[in-house]
Tab-separated table of N, CA, C and O in Angstrom:
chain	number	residue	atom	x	y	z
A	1	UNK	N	24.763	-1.434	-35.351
A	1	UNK	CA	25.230	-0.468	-34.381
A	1	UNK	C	24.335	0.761	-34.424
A	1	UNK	O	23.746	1.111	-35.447
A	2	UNK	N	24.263	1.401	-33.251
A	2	UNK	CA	23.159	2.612	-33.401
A	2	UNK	C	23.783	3.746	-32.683
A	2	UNK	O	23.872	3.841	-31.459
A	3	UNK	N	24.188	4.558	-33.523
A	3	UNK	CA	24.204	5.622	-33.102
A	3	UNK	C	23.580	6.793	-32.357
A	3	UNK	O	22.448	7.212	-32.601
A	4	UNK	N	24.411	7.302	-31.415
A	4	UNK	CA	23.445	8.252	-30.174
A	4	UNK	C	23.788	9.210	-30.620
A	4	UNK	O	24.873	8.949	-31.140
A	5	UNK	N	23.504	10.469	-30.806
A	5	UNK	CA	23.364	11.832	-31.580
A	5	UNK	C	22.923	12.463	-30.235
A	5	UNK	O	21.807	12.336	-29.731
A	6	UNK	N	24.382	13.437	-29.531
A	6	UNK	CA	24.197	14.427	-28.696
A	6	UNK	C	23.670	15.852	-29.556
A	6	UNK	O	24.466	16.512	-30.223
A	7	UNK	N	22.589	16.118	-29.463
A	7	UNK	CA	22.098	17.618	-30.242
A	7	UNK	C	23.046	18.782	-29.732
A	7	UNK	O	23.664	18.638	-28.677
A	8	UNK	N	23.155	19.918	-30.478
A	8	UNK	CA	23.727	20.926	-30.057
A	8	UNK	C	22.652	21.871	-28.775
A	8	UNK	O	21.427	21.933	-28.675
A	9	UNK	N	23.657	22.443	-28.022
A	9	UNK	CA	22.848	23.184	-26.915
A	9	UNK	C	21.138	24.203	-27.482
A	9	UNK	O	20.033	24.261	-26.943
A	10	UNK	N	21.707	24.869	-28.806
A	10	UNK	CA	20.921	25.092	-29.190
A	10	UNK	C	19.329	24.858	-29.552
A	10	UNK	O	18.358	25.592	-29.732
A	11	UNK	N	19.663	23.015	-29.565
A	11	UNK	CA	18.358	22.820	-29.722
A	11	UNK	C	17.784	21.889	-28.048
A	11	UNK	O	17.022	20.921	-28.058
A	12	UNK	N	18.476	22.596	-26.605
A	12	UNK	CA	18.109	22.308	-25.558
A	12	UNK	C	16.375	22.725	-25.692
A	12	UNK	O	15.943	23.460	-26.581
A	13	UNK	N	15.412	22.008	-24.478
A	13	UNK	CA	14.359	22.603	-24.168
A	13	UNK	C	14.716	22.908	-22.422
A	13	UNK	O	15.360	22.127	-21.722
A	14	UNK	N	14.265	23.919	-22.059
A	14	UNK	CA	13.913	23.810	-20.360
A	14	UNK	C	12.616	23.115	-20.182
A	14	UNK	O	11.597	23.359	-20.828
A	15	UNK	N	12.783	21.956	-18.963
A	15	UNK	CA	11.660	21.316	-18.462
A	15	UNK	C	11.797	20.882	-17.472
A	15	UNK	O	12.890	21.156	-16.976
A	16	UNK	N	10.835	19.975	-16.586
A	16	UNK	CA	11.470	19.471	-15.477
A	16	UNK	C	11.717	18.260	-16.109
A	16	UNK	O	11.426	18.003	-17.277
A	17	UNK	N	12.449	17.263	-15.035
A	17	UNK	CA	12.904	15.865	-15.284
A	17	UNK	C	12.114	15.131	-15.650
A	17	UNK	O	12.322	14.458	-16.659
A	18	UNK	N	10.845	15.024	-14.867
A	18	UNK	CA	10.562	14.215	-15.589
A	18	UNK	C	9.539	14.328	-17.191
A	18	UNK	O	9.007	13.487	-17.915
A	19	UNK	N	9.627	15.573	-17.205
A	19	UNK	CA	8.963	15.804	-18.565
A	19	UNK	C	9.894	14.882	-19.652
A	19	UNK	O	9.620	13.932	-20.385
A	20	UNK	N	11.265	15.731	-19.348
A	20	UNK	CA	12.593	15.466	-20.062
A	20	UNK	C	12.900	14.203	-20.087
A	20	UNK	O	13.781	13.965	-20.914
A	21	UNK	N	12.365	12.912	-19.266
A	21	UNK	CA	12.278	11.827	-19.411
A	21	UNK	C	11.331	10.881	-20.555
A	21	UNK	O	11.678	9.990	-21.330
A	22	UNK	N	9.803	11.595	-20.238
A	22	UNK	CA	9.167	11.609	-21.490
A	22	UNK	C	9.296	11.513	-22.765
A	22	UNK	O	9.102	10.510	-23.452
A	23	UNK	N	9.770	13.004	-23.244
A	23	UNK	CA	10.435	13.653	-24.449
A	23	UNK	C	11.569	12.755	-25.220
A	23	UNK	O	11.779	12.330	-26.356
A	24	UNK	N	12.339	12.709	-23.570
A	24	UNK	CA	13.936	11.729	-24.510
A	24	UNK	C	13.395	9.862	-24.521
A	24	UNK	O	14.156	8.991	-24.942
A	25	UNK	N	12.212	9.604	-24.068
A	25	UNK	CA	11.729	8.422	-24.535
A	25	UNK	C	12.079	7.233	-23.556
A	25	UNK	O	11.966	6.034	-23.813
A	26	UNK	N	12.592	7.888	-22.208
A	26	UNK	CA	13.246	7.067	-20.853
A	26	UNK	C	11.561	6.570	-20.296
A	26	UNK	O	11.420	5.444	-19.820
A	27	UNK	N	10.534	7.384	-20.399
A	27	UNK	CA	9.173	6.676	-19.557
A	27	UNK	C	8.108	6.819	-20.893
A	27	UNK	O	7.850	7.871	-21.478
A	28	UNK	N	7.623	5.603	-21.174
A	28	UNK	CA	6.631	5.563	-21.892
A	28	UNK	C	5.650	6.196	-21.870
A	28	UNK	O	5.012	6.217	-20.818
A	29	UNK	N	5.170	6.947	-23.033
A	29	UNK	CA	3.828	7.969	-23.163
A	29	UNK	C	2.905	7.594	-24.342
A	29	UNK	O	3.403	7.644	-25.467
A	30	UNK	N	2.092	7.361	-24.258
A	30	UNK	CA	1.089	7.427	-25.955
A	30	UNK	C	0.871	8.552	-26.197
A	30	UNK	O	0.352	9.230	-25.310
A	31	UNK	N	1.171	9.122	-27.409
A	31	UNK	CA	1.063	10.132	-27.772
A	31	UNK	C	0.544	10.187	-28.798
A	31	UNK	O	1.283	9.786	-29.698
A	32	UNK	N	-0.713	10.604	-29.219
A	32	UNK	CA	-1.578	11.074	-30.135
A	32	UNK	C	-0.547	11.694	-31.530
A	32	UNK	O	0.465	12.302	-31.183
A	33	UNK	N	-0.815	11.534	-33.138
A	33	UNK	CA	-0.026	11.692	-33.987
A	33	UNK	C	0.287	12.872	-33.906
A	33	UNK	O	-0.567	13.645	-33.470
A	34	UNK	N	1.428	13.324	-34.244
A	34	UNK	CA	2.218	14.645	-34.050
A	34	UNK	C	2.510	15.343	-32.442
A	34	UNK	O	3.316	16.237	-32.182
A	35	UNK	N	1.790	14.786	-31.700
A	35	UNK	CA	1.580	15.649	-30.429
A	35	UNK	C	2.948	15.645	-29.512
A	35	UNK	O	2.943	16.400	-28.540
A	36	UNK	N	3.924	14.978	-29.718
A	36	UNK	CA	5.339	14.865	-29.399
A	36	UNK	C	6.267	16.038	-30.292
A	36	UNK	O	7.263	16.599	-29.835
A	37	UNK	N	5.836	16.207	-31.325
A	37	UNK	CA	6.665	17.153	-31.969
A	37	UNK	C	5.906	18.256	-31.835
A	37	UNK	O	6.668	19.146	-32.214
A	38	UNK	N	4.995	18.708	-31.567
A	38	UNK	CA	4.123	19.970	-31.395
A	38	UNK	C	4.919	20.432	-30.061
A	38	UNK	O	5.483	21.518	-29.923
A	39	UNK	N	4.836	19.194	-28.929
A	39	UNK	CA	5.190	19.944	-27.105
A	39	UNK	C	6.796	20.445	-27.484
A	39	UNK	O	7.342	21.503	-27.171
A	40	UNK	N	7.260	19.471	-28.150
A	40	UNK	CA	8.685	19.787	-28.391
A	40	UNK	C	9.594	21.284	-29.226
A	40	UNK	O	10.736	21.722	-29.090
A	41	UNK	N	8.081	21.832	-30.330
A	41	UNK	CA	8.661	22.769	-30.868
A	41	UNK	C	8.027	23.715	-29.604
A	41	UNK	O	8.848	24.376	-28.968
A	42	UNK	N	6.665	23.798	-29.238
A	42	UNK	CA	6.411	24.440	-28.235
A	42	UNK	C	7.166	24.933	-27.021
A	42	UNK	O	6.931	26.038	-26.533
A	43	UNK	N	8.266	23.928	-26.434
A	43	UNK	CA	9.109	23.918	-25.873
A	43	UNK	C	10.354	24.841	-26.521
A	43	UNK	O	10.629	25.891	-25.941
A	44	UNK	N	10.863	24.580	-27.330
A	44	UNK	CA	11.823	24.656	-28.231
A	44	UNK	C	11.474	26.784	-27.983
A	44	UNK	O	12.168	27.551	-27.316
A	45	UNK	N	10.428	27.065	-28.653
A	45	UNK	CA	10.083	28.093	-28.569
A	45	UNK	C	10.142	29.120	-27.534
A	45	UNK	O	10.527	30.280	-27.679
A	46	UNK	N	9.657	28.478	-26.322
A	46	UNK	CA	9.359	29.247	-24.904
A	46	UNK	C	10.945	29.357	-24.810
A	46	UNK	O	11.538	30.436	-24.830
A	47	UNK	N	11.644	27.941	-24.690
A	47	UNK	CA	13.133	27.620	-23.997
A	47	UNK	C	13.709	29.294	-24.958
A	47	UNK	O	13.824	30.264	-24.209
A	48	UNK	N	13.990	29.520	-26.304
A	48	UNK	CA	14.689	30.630	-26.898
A	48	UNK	C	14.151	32.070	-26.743
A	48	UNK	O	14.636	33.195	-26.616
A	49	UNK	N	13.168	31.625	-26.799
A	49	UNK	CA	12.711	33.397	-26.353
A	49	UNK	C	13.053	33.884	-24.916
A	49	UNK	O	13.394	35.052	-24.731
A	50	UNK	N	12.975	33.117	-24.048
A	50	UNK	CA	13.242	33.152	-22.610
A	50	UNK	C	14.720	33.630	-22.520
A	50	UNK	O	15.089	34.705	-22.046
A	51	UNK	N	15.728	32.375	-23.205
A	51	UNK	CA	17.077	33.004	-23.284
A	51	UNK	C	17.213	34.014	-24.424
A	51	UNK	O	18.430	34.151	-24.552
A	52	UNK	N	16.710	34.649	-25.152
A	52	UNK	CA	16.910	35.625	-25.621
A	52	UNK	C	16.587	37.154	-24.883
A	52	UNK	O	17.380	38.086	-25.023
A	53	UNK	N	15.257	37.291	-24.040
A	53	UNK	CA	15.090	37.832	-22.824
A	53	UNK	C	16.032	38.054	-21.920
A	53	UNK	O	16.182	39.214	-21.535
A	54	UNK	N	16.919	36.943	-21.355
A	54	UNK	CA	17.355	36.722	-20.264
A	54	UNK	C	18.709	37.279	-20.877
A	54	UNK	O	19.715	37.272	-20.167
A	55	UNK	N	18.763	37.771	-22.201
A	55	UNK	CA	20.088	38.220	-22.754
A	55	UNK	C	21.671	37.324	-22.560
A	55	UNK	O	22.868	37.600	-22.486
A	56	UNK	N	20.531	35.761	-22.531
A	56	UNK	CA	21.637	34.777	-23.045
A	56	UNK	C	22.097	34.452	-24.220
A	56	UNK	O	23.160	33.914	-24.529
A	57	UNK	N	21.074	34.879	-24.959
A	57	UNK	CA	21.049	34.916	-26.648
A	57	UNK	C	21.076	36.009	-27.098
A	57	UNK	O	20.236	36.687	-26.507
A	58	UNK	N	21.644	36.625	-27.913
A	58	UNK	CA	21.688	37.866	-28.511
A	58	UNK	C	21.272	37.986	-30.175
A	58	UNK	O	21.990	37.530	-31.064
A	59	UNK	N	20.425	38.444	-30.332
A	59	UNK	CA	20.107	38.354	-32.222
A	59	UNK	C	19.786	39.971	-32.281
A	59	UNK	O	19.110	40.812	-31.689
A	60	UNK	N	20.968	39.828	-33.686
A	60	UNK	CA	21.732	41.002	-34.307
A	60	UNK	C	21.097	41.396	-35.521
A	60	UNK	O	21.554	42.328	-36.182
């Protein structure tokens, strides 16, 4: 049996669809070693600072 693991909002990225298709592994990509977890923290990054800006996030 395999378990599906919904992540918390927290670790959302903003992208378009079909990036987000990519990423979640729905359209096949070759991806050079690490280069999936690099776009992803890259992502990860822009997505929190943006909502921290946008004063969706607040750090105290």
């Amino acid at each position: 049996m395999v378990w599906v693991y919904k992540s918390d909002d927290i670790w959302a990225v903003d992208c378009c669809s079909s990036c987000h298709d990519v990423l979640d592994g729905r359209v096949p990509f070759e991806w050079l070693a690490g280069e999936k977890e690099q776009y992803i923290l890259a992502a990860l990054h822009t997505t929190l600072m943006r909502r921290i800006r946008d004063g969706i996030l607040i750090i105290q």
